[in-house]
């Protein structure tokens, strides 16, 4: 049977590829569980120092597989809250709490929860041909997978509400101009550029990068006072790391640092 998420670890980069291309990598239960297992491995395995998430074929991810939820089959209305609790929310939490960089290479259309999973990643690169669509309003749902949170934070209420209510596709270039993603890249250079970025982060000071991620995430809800204290605590921890000693030594010796992620 074909694997719904391809997983490969190379020199510290765990590449996770959503792999249901004939359905634009929309989520069925098996793919949910496979992605979660991959992200859990990233948490547990010291050999993983960065994650690269992407999709097979012409799409990144079209959100939930709507064929799995055919209302014509009858029966009671589904409990979609339970679907979020059981599947999407654990995945979102694994991405946000992973103390390692998560790079997302959006290789094609990203719709519904597929778009919002991309926005939860730390650094998002997208092919210029990719589109982001808050498809939920087309089927009577509300944005999920953290979409209301990430859109309103990155864009403010006016753009977040318009994207969510109209489901108008947002081009990769506009998403980058608006600060929703890091970069829009020519289609043919997306993967080489994403791989190079992931490799360079995986060779970086993982502890410091993880602490940086936590700090920036907490800044949104902290007061300046609380954030200054948190920076102090994290800097104390970073300053005791082997990678800090190596970074300074390499600087003084005018050579490239060899970080070990500790
Ligand atoms: C699909 C899908 C798909 C199944 C393309 N499912 N087959 C939802 C419910 C439950 C719990 C909580 O959360 C959620 C979260 C959500 O994500 S809700 C939003 C669900 N997603 C959508 O509404 C997007 C539906 N897809 C589309 O609007 C289009 O396919 C987009 C705009 C993504 C791409 O359009 P095209 O490039 O024109 O491709 P296509 O529509 O021809 O799709 C290609 C194939 O993929 C096609 O199959 P076929 O057998 O005809 O070739 C589609 O049926 C299939 N596909 N999305 N979500």
PDB file of C-alpha atoms and ligand atoms in Angstrom:
ATOM      1  CA  UNK A   1       0.000   0.000   0.000  1.00  0.00           C
ATOM      2  CA  UNK A   2       1.279   3.513  -0.832  1.00  0.00           C
ATOM      3  CA  UNK A   3       2.475   5.495   2.159  1.00  0.00           C
ATOM      4  CA  UNK A   4       0.359   8.611   2.737  1.00  0.00           C
ATOM      5  CA  UNK A   5       3.352  10.505   4.165  1.00  0.00           C
ATOM      6  CA  UNK A   6       6.839   9.835   2.846  1.00  0.00           C
ATOM      7  CA  UNK A   7       9.492  10.256   5.481  1.00  0.00           C
ATOM      8  CA  UNK A   8      13.254  10.549   4.952  1.00  0.00           C
ATOM      9  CA  UNK A   9      16.002  11.679   7.317  1.00  0.00           C
ATOM     10  CA  UNK A  10      19.114  13.104   5.654  1.00  0.00           C
ATOM     11  CA  UNK A  11      21.843  14.918   7.557  1.00  0.00           C
ATOM     12  CA  UNK A  12      19.519  16.128  10.284  1.00  0.00           C
ATOM     13  CA  UNK A  13      16.637  17.132   7.975  1.00  0.00           C
ATOM     14  CA  UNK A  14      13.469  15.073   8.361  1.00  0.00           C
ATOM     15  CA  UNK A  15      11.574  15.495   5.117  1.00  0.00           C
ATOM     16  CA  UNK A  16       7.858  14.742   5.386  1.00  0.00           C
ATOM     17  CA  UNK A  17       5.997  14.632   2.079  1.00  0.00           C
ATOM     18  CA  UNK A  18       2.194  14.499   2.055  1.00  0.00           C
ATOM     19  CA  UNK A  19       1.506  11.778  -0.460  1.00  0.00           C
ATOM     20  CA  UNK A  20      -2.033  11.467  -1.793  1.00  0.00           C
ATOM     21  CA  UNK A  21      -1.380  13.392  -5.012  1.00  0.00           C
ATOM     22  CA  UNK A  22      -4.507  12.164  -6.830  1.00  0.00           C
ATOM     23  CA  UNK A  23      -6.561  13.915  -4.096  1.00  0.00           C
ATOM     24  CA  UNK A  24      -4.252  16.944  -3.903  1.00  0.00           C
ATOM     25  CA  UNK A  25      -2.885  15.485  -0.663  1.00  0.00           C
ATOM     26  CA  UNK A  26      -6.157  16.043   1.206  1.00  0.00           C
ATOM     27  CA  UNK A  27      -6.267  14.460   4.641  1.00  0.00           C
ATOM     28  CA  UNK A  28      -7.815  11.104   5.342  1.00  0.00           C
ATOM     29  CA  UNK A  29      -7.414   9.455   8.722  1.00  0.00           C
ATOM     30  CA  UNK A  30      -4.345   7.504   7.675  1.00  0.00           C
ATOM     31  CA  UNK A  31      -2.524  10.616   6.459  1.00  0.00           C
ATOM     32  CA  UNK A  32      -3.401  12.467   9.660  1.00  0.00           C
ATOM     33  CA  UNK A  33      -1.854   9.705  11.749  1.00  0.00           C
ATOM     34  CA  UNK A  34       1.197   9.369   9.507  1.00  0.00           C
ATOM     35  CA  UNK A  35       1.934  13.098   9.652  1.00  0.00           C
ATOM     36  CA  UNK A  36       1.514  13.064  13.399  1.00  0.00           C
ATOM     37  CA  UNK A  37       3.900  10.121  13.714  1.00  0.00           C
ATOM     38  CA  UNK A  38       6.482  11.976  11.606  1.00  0.00           C
ATOM     39  CA  UNK A  39       6.198  15.091  13.749  1.00  0.00           C
ATOM     40  CA  UNK A  40       6.387  13.010  16.922  1.00  0.00           C
ATOM     41  CA  UNK A  41       9.605  11.463  15.608  1.00  0.00           C
ATOM     42  CA  UNK A  42      10.956  14.981  15.069  1.00  0.00           C
ATOM     43  CA  UNK A  43      10.284  15.671  18.755  1.00  0.00           C
ATOM     44  CA  UNK A  44      11.819  12.439  20.021  1.00  0.00           C
ATOM     45  CA  UNK A  45      14.807  11.828  17.735  1.00  0.00           C
ATOM     46  CA  UNK A  46      17.938  13.852  18.575  1.00  0.00           C
ATOM     47  CA  UNK A  47      19.169  13.132  15.051  1.00  0.00           C
ATOM     48  CA  UNK A  48      16.382  15.337  13.661  1.00  0.00           C
ATOM     49  CA  UNK A  49      17.467  18.979  13.702  1.00  0.00           C
ATOM     50  CA  UNK A  50      14.988  20.455  11.198  1.00  0.00           C
ATOM     51  CA  UNK A  51      11.795  19.383   9.460  1.00  0.00           C
ATOM     52  CA  UNK A  52      10.924  20.039   5.822  1.00  0.00           C
ATOM     53  CA  UNK A  53       7.215  19.611   5.054  1.00  0.00           C
ATOM     54  CA  UNK A  54       6.010  19.483   1.443  1.00  0.00           C
ATOM     55  CA  UNK A  55       3.551  17.707  -0.866  1.00  0.00           C
ATOM     56  CA  UNK A  56       3.707  15.217  -3.748  1.00  0.00           C
ATOM     57  CA  UNK A  57       2.415  16.085  -7.184  1.00  0.00           C
ATOM     58  CA  UNK A  58       0.859  19.376  -8.229  1.00  0.00           C
ATOM     59  CA  UNK A  59      -0.717  20.345  -4.900  1.00  0.00           C
ATOM     60  CA  UNK A  60       0.513  20.923  -1.366  1.00  0.00           C
ATOM     61  CA  UNK A  61      -2.677  19.975   0.495  1.00  0.00           C
ATOM     62  CA  UNK A  62      -6.396  20.529  -0.152  1.00  0.00           C
ATOM     63  CA  UNK A  63      -7.416  20.219   3.515  1.00  0.00           C
ATOM     64  CA  UNK A  64      -9.791  17.536   4.677  1.00  0.00           C
ATOM     65  CA  UNK A  65     -10.726  14.804   2.193  1.00  0.00           C
ATOM     66  CA  UNK A  66     -14.348  15.747   1.558  1.00  0.00           C
ATOM     67  CA  UNK A  67     -15.055  12.355   0.015  1.00  0.00           C
ATOM     68  CA  UNK A  68     -14.667  10.901   3.518  1.00  0.00           C
ATOM     69  CA  UNK A  69     -17.543  13.078   4.694  1.00  0.00           C
ATOM     70  CA  UNK A  70     -20.213  12.571   2.059  1.00  0.00           C
ATOM     71  CA  UNK A  71     -23.498  13.854   3.568  1.00  0.00           C
ATOM     72  CA  UNK A  72     -25.423  11.991   0.859  1.00  0.00           C
ATOM     73  CA  UNK A  73     -24.619   8.807   2.731  1.00  0.00           C
ATOM     74  CA  UNK A  74     -27.071   9.933   5.419  1.00  0.00           C
ATOM     75  CA  UNK A  75     -26.773   9.345   9.165  1.00  0.00           C
ATOM     76  CA  UNK A  76     -26.434  11.905  11.945  1.00  0.00           C
ATOM     77  CA  UNK A  77     -24.578  15.197  11.399  1.00  0.00           C
ATOM     78  CA  UNK A  78     -20.867  14.689  12.071  1.00  0.00           C
ATOM     79  CA  UNK A  79     -19.091  16.101  15.108  1.00  0.00           C
ATOM     80  CA  UNK A  80     -16.355  18.102  13.382  1.00  0.00           C
ATOM     81  CA  UNK A  81     -15.164  19.418  16.744  1.00  0.00           C
ATOM     82  CA  UNK A  82     -14.221  15.851  17.549  1.00  0.00           C
ATOM     83  CA  UNK A  83     -12.314  15.646  14.240  1.00  0.00           C
ATOM     84  CA  UNK A  84     -10.334  18.721  15.221  1.00  0.00           C
ATOM     85  CA  UNK A  85      -9.610  17.375  18.700  1.00  0.00           C
ATOM     86  CA  UNK A  86      -8.596  13.977  17.397  1.00  0.00           C
ATOM     87  CA  UNK A  87      -6.633  14.936  14.286  1.00  0.00           C
ATOM     88  CA  UNK A  88      -5.848  18.544  13.386  1.00  0.00           C
ATOM     89  CA  UNK A  89      -5.215  20.113  16.769  1.00  0.00           C
ATOM     90  CA  UNK A  90      -2.583  17.587  17.931  1.00  0.00           C
ATOM     91  CA  UNK A  91      -0.717  18.146  14.642  1.00  0.00           C
ATOM     92  CA  UNK A  92      -0.813  21.915  14.999  1.00  0.00           C
ATOM     93  CA  UNK A  93       0.455  21.644  18.561  1.00  0.00           C
ATOM     94  CA  UNK A  94       3.284  19.324  17.519  1.00  0.00           C
ATOM     95  CA  UNK A  95       4.448  21.837  14.901  1.00  0.00           C
ATOM     96  CA  UNK A  96       4.298  24.816  17.250  1.00  0.00           C
ATOM     97  CA  UNK A  97       5.914  23.099  20.236  1.00  0.00           C
ATOM     98  CA  UNK A  98       8.723  21.408  18.311  1.00  0.00           C
ATOM     99  CA  UNK A  99      11.913  23.087  19.498  1.00  0.00           C
ATOM    100  CA  UNK A 100      13.447  22.754  16.047  1.00  0.00           C
ATOM    101  CA  UNK A 101      12.769  24.692  12.835  1.00  0.00           C
ATOM    102  CA  UNK A 102       9.896  23.514  10.637  1.00  0.00           C
ATOM    103  CA  UNK A 103      10.251  24.652   7.024  1.00  0.00           C
ATOM    104  CA  UNK A 104       7.286  24.332   4.714  1.00  0.00           C
ATOM    105  CA  UNK A 105       7.743  24.174   0.943  1.00  0.00           C
ATOM    106  CA  UNK A 106       4.309  24.841  -0.532  1.00  0.00           C
ATOM    107  CA  UNK A 107       4.650  23.229  -3.950  1.00  0.00           C
ATOM    108  CA  UNK A 108       1.113  23.943  -5.195  1.00  0.00           C
ATOM    109  CA  UNK A 109      -2.397  24.773  -4.074  1.00  0.00           C
ATOM    110  CA  UNK A 110      -2.933  24.877  -0.305  1.00  0.00           C
ATOM    111  CA  UNK A 111      -6.625  24.950   0.616  1.00  0.00           C
ATOM    112  CA  UNK A 112      -8.594  24.824   3.871  1.00  0.00           C
ATOM    113  CA  UNK A 113      -6.670  23.182   6.679  1.00  0.00           C
ATOM    114  CA  UNK A 114      -3.854  22.580   4.172  1.00  0.00           C
ATOM    115  CA  UNK A 115      -3.193  26.320   3.973  1.00  0.00           C
ATOM    116  CA  UNK A 116      -3.397  26.748   7.722  1.00  0.00           C
ATOM    117  CA  UNK A 117      -1.002  23.901   8.470  1.00  0.00           C
ATOM    118  CA  UNK A 118       1.490  25.669   6.186  1.00  0.00           C
ATOM    119  CA  UNK A 119       0.974  28.960   8.068  1.00  0.00           C
ATOM    120  CA  UNK A 120       1.725  27.201  11.373  1.00  0.00           C
ATOM    121  CA  UNK A 121       5.217  26.286  10.172  1.00  0.00           C
ATOM    122  CA  UNK A 122       8.197  28.438  11.093  1.00  0.00           C
ATOM    123  CA  UNK A 123       9.477  29.383   7.644  1.00  0.00           C
ATOM    124  CA  UNK A 124       7.184  29.041   4.635  1.00  0.00           C
ATOM    125  CA  UNK A 125       8.470  29.095   1.064  1.00  0.00           C
ATOM    126  CA  UNK A 126       5.958  28.764  -1.756  1.00  0.00           C
ATOM    127  CA  UNK A 127       6.180  28.150  -5.486  1.00  0.00           C
ATOM    128  CA  UNK A 128       5.014  31.193  -7.415  1.00  0.00           C
ATOM    129  CA  UNK A 129       2.269  29.071  -8.968  1.00  0.00           C
ATOM    130  CA  UNK A 130       0.904  28.090  -5.533  1.00  0.00           C
ATOM    131  CA  UNK A 131      -2.328  29.552  -4.179  1.00  0.00           C
ATOM    132  CA  UNK A 132      -3.624  29.754  -0.616  1.00  0.00           C
ATOM    133  CA  UNK A 133      -7.393  29.351  -0.267  1.00  0.00           C
ATOM    134  CA  UNK A 134      -9.481  29.614   2.894  1.00  0.00           C
ATOM    135  CA  UNK A 135     -11.951  27.212   1.306  1.00  0.00           C
ATOM    136  CA  UNK A 136     -14.028  26.716   4.457  1.00  0.00           C
ATOM    137  CA  UNK A 137     -16.702  29.333   3.721  1.00  0.00           C
ATOM    138  CA  UNK A 138     -17.496  27.583   0.430  1.00  0.00           C
ATOM    139  CA  UNK A 139     -18.772  24.581   2.384  1.00  0.00           C
ATOM    140  CA  UNK A 140     -20.333  26.346   5.358  1.00  0.00           C
ATOM    141  CA  UNK A 141     -17.445  25.865   7.787  1.00  0.00           C
ATOM    142  CA  UNK A 142     -15.194  28.193   9.746  1.00  0.00           C
ATOM    143  CA  UNK A 143     -11.411  28.320   9.293  1.00  0.00           C
ATOM    144  CA  UNK A 144      -9.670  25.767  11.487  1.00  0.00           C
ATOM    145  CA  UNK A 145      -6.174  24.319  11.977  1.00  0.00           C
ATOM    146  CA  UNK A 146      -5.203  27.620  13.613  1.00  0.00           C
ATOM    147  CA  UNK A 147      -6.222  29.725  10.607  1.00  0.00           C
ATOM    148  CA  UNK A 148      -8.179  32.382  12.501  1.00  0.00           C
ATOM    149  CA  UNK A 149      -5.160  32.754  14.780  1.00  0.00           C
ATOM    150  CA  UNK A 150      -2.379  32.895  12.212  1.00  0.00           C
ATOM    151  CA  UNK A 151      -4.262  34.985   9.637  1.00  0.00           C
ATOM    152  CA  UNK A 152      -5.370  37.612  12.107  1.00  0.00           C
ATOM    153  CA  UNK A 153      -1.910  37.837  13.670  1.00  0.00           C
ATOM    154  CA  UNK A 154      -0.032  38.068  10.396  1.00  0.00           C
ATOM    155  CA  UNK A 155      -2.510  40.207   8.480  1.00  0.00           C
ATOM    156  CA  UNK A 156      -4.813  41.945  10.962  1.00  0.00           C
ATOM    157  CA  UNK A 157      -8.595  41.644  11.043  1.00  0.00           C
ATOM    158  CA  UNK A 158      -9.490  43.314   7.716  1.00  0.00           C
ATOM    159  CA  UNK A 159      -7.500  40.971   5.481  1.00  0.00           C
ATOM    160  CA  UNK A 160      -8.083  37.917   7.671  1.00  0.00           C
ATOM    161  CA  UNK A 161     -11.853  38.388   7.569  1.00  0.00           C
ATOM    162  CA  UNK A 162     -11.943  39.054   3.825  1.00  0.00           C
ATOM    163  CA  UNK A 163      -9.825  35.992   2.984  1.00  0.00           C
ATOM    164  CA  UNK A 164     -11.896  33.780   5.283  1.00  0.00           C
ATOM    165  CA  UNK A 165     -15.296  35.034   4.132  1.00  0.00           C
ATOM    166  CA  UNK A 166     -14.633  35.239   0.390  1.00  0.00           C
ATOM    167  CA  UNK A 167     -12.313  32.196   0.012  1.00  0.00           C
ATOM    168  CA  UNK A 168     -10.532  34.272  -2.636  1.00  0.00           C
ATOM    169  CA  UNK A 169      -7.295  32.539  -3.658  1.00  0.00           C
ATOM    170  CA  UNK A 170      -4.191  34.383  -2.479  1.00  0.00           C
ATOM    171  CA  UNK A 171      -1.155  34.106  -4.731  1.00  0.00           C
ATOM    172  CA  UNK A 172       2.181  33.095  -3.258  1.00  0.00           C
ATOM    173  CA  UNK A 173       3.660  36.468  -4.168  1.00  0.00           C
ATOM    174  CA  UNK A 174       0.877  38.371  -2.439  1.00  0.00           C
ATOM    175  CA  UNK A 175       1.133  36.101   0.597  1.00  0.00           C
ATOM    176  CA  UNK A 176       4.836  36.998   0.769  1.00  0.00           C
ATOM    177  CA  UNK A 177       4.141  40.735   0.233  1.00  0.00           C
ATOM    178  CA  UNK A 178       1.587  40.623   3.055  1.00  0.00           C
ATOM    179  CA  UNK A 179       3.985  38.885   5.432  1.00  0.00           C
ATOM    180  CA  UNK A 180       1.987  35.671   5.654  1.00  0.00           C
ATOM    181  CA  UNK A 181       4.854  33.573   4.311  1.00  0.00           C
ATOM    182  CA  UNK A 182       8.608  34.094   3.989  1.00  0.00           C
ATOM    183  CA  UNK A 183       9.179  33.916   0.206  1.00  0.00           C
ATOM    184  CA  UNK A 184       7.577  33.135  -3.147  1.00  0.00           C
ATOM    185  CA  UNK A 185      10.055  31.327  -5.364  1.00  0.00           C
ATOM    186  CA  UNK A 186      10.170  30.270  -9.024  1.00  0.00           C
ATOM    187  CA  UNK A 187       8.602  26.806  -9.241  1.00  0.00           C
ATOM    188  CA  UNK A 188      11.715  25.063 -10.476  1.00  0.00           C
ATOM    189  CA  UNK A 189      13.926  26.435  -7.689  1.00  0.00           C
ATOM    190  CA  UNK A 190      11.469  25.896  -4.806  1.00  0.00           C
ATOM    191  CA  UNK A 191      12.711  22.482  -3.699  1.00  0.00           C
ATOM    192  CA  UNK A 192      16.466  23.128  -4.086  1.00  0.00           C
ATOM    193  CA  UNK A 193      16.051  26.365  -2.131  1.00  0.00           C
ATOM    194  CA  UNK A 194      13.906  24.753   0.576  1.00  0.00           C
ATOM    195  CA  UNK A 195      16.346  21.852   0.886  1.00  0.00           C
ATOM    196  CA  UNK A 196      19.323  24.209   1.182  1.00  0.00           C
ATOM    197  CA  UNK A 197      17.545  26.244   3.856  1.00  0.00           C
ATOM    198  CA  UNK A 198      16.567  23.126   5.804  1.00  0.00           C
ATOM    199  CA  UNK A 199      20.115  21.738   5.556  1.00  0.00           C
ATOM    200  CA  UNK A 200      21.625  24.981   6.763  1.00  0.00           C
ATOM    201  CA  UNK A 201      19.230  25.177   9.730  1.00  0.00           C
ATOM    202  CA  UNK A 202      19.845  21.500  10.544  1.00  0.00           C
ATOM    203  CA  UNK A 203      23.564  22.283  10.741  1.00  0.00           C
ATOM    204  CA  UNK A 204      22.829  25.225  13.042  1.00  0.00           C
ATOM    205  CA  UNK A 205      22.727  25.665  16.823  1.00  0.00           C
ATOM    206  CA  UNK A 206      19.518  23.670  17.349  1.00  0.00           C
ATOM    207  CA  UNK A 207      19.069  24.567  21.004  1.00  0.00           C
ATOM    208  CA  UNK A 208      19.367  28.293  20.265  1.00  0.00           C
ATOM    209  CA  UNK A 209      17.068  28.039  17.242  1.00  0.00           C
ATOM    210  CA  UNK A 210      14.477  26.181  19.315  1.00  0.00           C
ATOM    211  CA  UNK A 211      14.632  28.790  22.055  1.00  0.00           C
ATOM    212  CA  UNK A 212      14.312  31.551  19.439  1.00  0.00           C
ATOM    213  CA  UNK A 213      11.160  29.904  18.099  1.00  0.00           C
ATOM    214  CA  UNK A 214       9.634  29.711  21.601  1.00  0.00           C
ATOM    215  CA  UNK A 215      10.536  33.341  22.331  1.00  0.00           C
ATOM    216  CA  UNK A 216       8.992  34.717  19.169  1.00  0.00           C
ATOM    217  CA  UNK A 217       5.844  32.660  19.648  1.00  0.00           C
ATOM    218  CA  UNK A 218       5.425  33.841  23.220  1.00  0.00           C
ATOM    219  CA  UNK A 219       6.073  37.487  22.341  1.00  0.00           C
ATOM    220  CA  UNK A 220       2.600  37.783  20.831  1.00  0.00           C
ATOM    221  CA  UNK A 221       0.903  37.365  24.184  1.00  0.00           C
ATOM    222  CA  UNK A 222       3.597  38.531  26.641  1.00  0.00           C
ATOM    223  CA  UNK A 223       4.070  42.032  28.008  1.00  0.00           C
ATOM    224  CA  UNK A 224       7.468  43.599  27.238  1.00  0.00           C
ATOM    225  CA  UNK A 225       8.392  43.039  30.872  1.00  0.00           C
ATOM    226  CA  UNK A 226       7.572  39.348  30.765  1.00  0.00           C
ATOM    227  CA  UNK A 227       9.336  39.005  27.417  1.00  0.00           C
ATOM    228  CA  UNK A 228      12.520  40.648  28.726  1.00  0.00           C
ATOM    229  CA  UNK A 229      12.556  38.140  31.566  1.00  0.00           C
ATOM    230  CA  UNK A 230      11.993  35.280  29.174  1.00  0.00           C
ATOM    231  CA  UNK A 231      14.810  36.475  26.884  1.00  0.00           C
ATOM    232  CA  UNK A 232      17.077  36.580  29.921  1.00  0.00           C
ATOM    233  CA  UNK A 233      16.182  32.995  30.875  1.00  0.00           C
ATOM    234  CA  UNK A 234      16.596  31.688  27.329  1.00  0.00           C
ATOM    235  CA  UNK A 235      19.869  33.557  26.809  1.00  0.00           C
ATOM    236  CA  UNK A 236      21.153  32.074  30.048  1.00  0.00           C
ATOM    237  CA  UNK A 237      20.347  28.617  28.712  1.00  0.00           C
ATOM    238  CA  UNK A 238      21.816  29.342  25.266  1.00  0.00           C
ATOM    239  CA  UNK A 239      24.942  30.791  26.826  1.00  0.00           C
ATOM    240  CA  UNK A 240      25.586  27.501  28.598  1.00  0.00           C
ATOM    241  CA  UNK A 241      25.362  25.470  25.401  1.00  0.00           C
ATOM    242  CA  UNK A 242      28.278  23.808  23.660  1.00  0.00           C
ATOM    243  CA  UNK A 243      27.154  25.483  20.437  1.00  0.00           C
ATOM    244  CA  UNK A 244      27.577  28.954  21.942  1.00  0.00           C
ATOM    245  CA  UNK A 245      31.149  28.100  22.980  1.00  0.00           C
ATOM    246  CA  UNK A 246      31.789  26.710  19.500  1.00  0.00           C
ATOM    247  CA  UNK A 247      30.238  29.758  17.793  1.00  0.00           C
ATOM    248  CA  UNK A 248      32.406  32.228  19.663  1.00  0.00           C
ATOM    249  CA  UNK A 249      35.531  30.073  19.322  1.00  0.00           C
ATOM    250  CA  UNK A 250      34.981  29.738  15.579  1.00  0.00           C
ATOM    251  CA  UNK A 251      34.492  33.493  15.277  1.00  0.00           C
ATOM    252  CA  UNK A 252      37.730  34.184  17.123  1.00  0.00           C
ATOM    253  CA  UNK A 253      39.575  31.574  15.065  1.00  0.00           C
ATOM    254  CA  UNK A 254      38.084  32.990  11.832  1.00  0.00           C
ATOM    255  CA  UNK A 255      36.620  29.631  10.768  1.00  0.00           C
ATOM    256  CA  UNK A 256      33.172  28.173  10.134  1.00  0.00           C
ATOM    257  CA  UNK A 257      31.489  26.898  13.321  1.00  0.00           C
ATOM    258  CA  UNK A 258      30.695  23.219  13.648  1.00  0.00           C
ATOM    259  CA  UNK A 259      27.492  23.168  15.646  1.00  0.00           C
ATOM    260  CA  UNK A 260      26.344  19.890  17.131  1.00  0.00           C
ATOM    261  CA  UNK A 261      22.888  21.052  18.147  1.00  0.00           C
ATOM    262  CA  UNK A 262      23.641  20.992  21.872  1.00  0.00           C
TER     263      UNK A 262
HETATM  264  C1  LIG B   1     -10.264  16.461  -3.304  1.00  0.00           C
HETATM  265  C2  LIG B   1     -10.149  17.523  -2.408  1.00  0.00           C
HETATM  266  C3  LIG B   1     -10.634  17.347  -1.101  1.00  0.00           C
HETATM  267  C4  LIG B   1     -11.280  15.204  -1.663  1.00  0.00           C
HETATM  268  C5  LIG B   1      -9.323  18.148  -4.304  1.00  0.00           C
HETATM  269  N1  LIG B   1     -11.181  16.235  -0.768  1.00  0.00           N
HETATM  270  N2  LIG B   1     -10.833  15.336  -2.931  1.00  0.00           N
HETATM  271  C6  LIG B   1     -12.952  19.870   7.238  1.00  0.00           C
HETATM  272  C7  LIG B   1     -13.975  18.930   7.612  1.00  0.00           C
HETATM  273  C8  LIG B   1     -13.856  18.203   8.765  1.00  0.00           C
HETATM  274  C9  LIG B   1     -13.237  18.522   9.832  1.00  0.00           C
HETATM  275  C10 LIG B   1     -12.518  19.664  10.084  1.00  0.00           C
HETATM  276  O1  LIG B   1     -11.821  20.351   9.190  1.00  0.00           O
HETATM  277  C11 LIG B   1     -12.003  20.431   7.922  1.00  0.00           C
HETATM  278  C12 LIG B   1     -10.968  21.274   7.382  1.00  0.00           C
HETATM  279  C13 LIG B   1     -10.939  21.596   5.934  1.00  0.00           C
HETATM  280  O2  LIG B   1      -9.886  21.495   5.409  1.00  0.00           O
HETATM  281  S1  LIG B   1     -12.348  22.143   5.171  1.00  0.00           S
HETATM  282  C14 LIG B   1     -11.795  22.498   3.541  1.00  0.00           C
HETATM  283  C15 LIG B   1     -11.700  21.273   2.698  1.00  0.00           C
HETATM  284  N3  LIG B   1     -11.105  21.573   1.429  1.00  0.00           N
HETATM  285  C16 LIG B   1     -11.757  22.179   0.435  1.00  0.00           C
HETATM  286  O3  LIG B   1     -12.888  22.572   0.537  1.00  0.00           O
HETATM  287  C17 LIG B   1     -11.013  22.300  -0.863  1.00  0.00           C
HETATM  288  C18 LIG B   1     -11.652  21.443  -1.916  1.00  0.00           C
HETATM  289  N4  LIG B   1     -10.884  21.485  -3.130  1.00  0.00           N
HETATM  290  C19 LIG B   1     -10.939  22.495  -4.016  1.00  0.00           C
HETATM  291  O4  LIG B   1     -11.611  23.481  -3.825  1.00  0.00           O
HETATM  292  C20 LIG B   1     -10.109  22.367  -5.252  1.00  0.00           C
HETATM  293  O5  LIG B   1      -9.830  21.010  -5.453  1.00  0.00           O
HETATM  294  C21 LIG B   1      -8.793  23.171  -5.191  1.00  0.00           C
HETATM  295  C22 LIG B   1      -9.112  24.673  -5.261  1.00  0.00           C
HETATM  296  C23 LIG B   1      -7.989  22.859  -3.949  1.00  0.00           C
HETATM  297  C24 LIG B   1      -7.933  22.808  -6.422  1.00  0.00           C
HETATM  298  O6  LIG B   1      -8.687  22.952  -7.581  1.00  0.00           O
HETATM  299  P1  LIG B   1      -8.164  22.318  -8.959  1.00  0.00           P
HETATM  300  O7  LIG B   1      -6.740  22.657  -9.138  1.00  0.00           O
HETATM  301  O8  LIG B   1      -9.129  22.716 -10.012  1.00  0.00           O
HETATM  302  O9  LIG B   1      -8.191  20.732  -8.749  1.00  0.00           O
HETATM  303  P2  LIG B   1      -9.476  19.760  -8.708  1.00  0.00           P
HETATM  304  O10 LIG B   1     -10.587  20.397  -7.985  1.00  0.00           O
HETATM  305  O11 LIG B   1      -9.743  19.264 -10.084  1.00  0.00           O
HETATM  306  O12 LIG B   1      -8.919  18.564  -7.783  1.00  0.00           O
HETATM  307  C25 LIG B   1      -8.120  17.510  -8.301  1.00  0.00           C
HETATM  308  C26 LIG B   1      -8.624  16.219  -7.704  1.00  0.00           C
HETATM  309  O13 LIG B   1      -8.449  16.284  -6.276  1.00  0.00           O
HETATM  310  C27 LIG B   1     -10.127  16.028  -7.946  1.00  0.00           C
HETATM  311  O14 LIG B   1     -10.356  14.650  -8.056  1.00  0.00           O
HETATM  312  P3  LIG B   1     -10.756  14.002  -9.482  1.00  0.00           P
HETATM  313  O15 LIG B   1     -10.985  12.555  -9.170  1.00  0.00           O
HETATM  314  O16 LIG B   1     -11.969  14.714  -9.978  1.00  0.00           O
HETATM  315  O17 LIG B   1      -9.558  14.255 -10.355  1.00  0.00           O
HETATM  316  C28 LIG B   1     -10.717  16.525  -6.647  1.00  0.00           C
HETATM  317  O18 LIG B   1     -11.976  15.983  -6.382  1.00  0.00           O
HETATM  318  C29 LIG B   1      -9.690  16.072  -5.633  1.00  0.00           C
HETATM  319  N5  LIG B   1      -9.743  16.901  -4.433  1.00  0.00           N
HETATM  320  N6  LIG B   1      -9.564  18.585  -3.032  1.00  0.00           N
HETATM  321  N7  LIG B   1     -10.518  18.351  -0.153  1.00  0.00           N
END
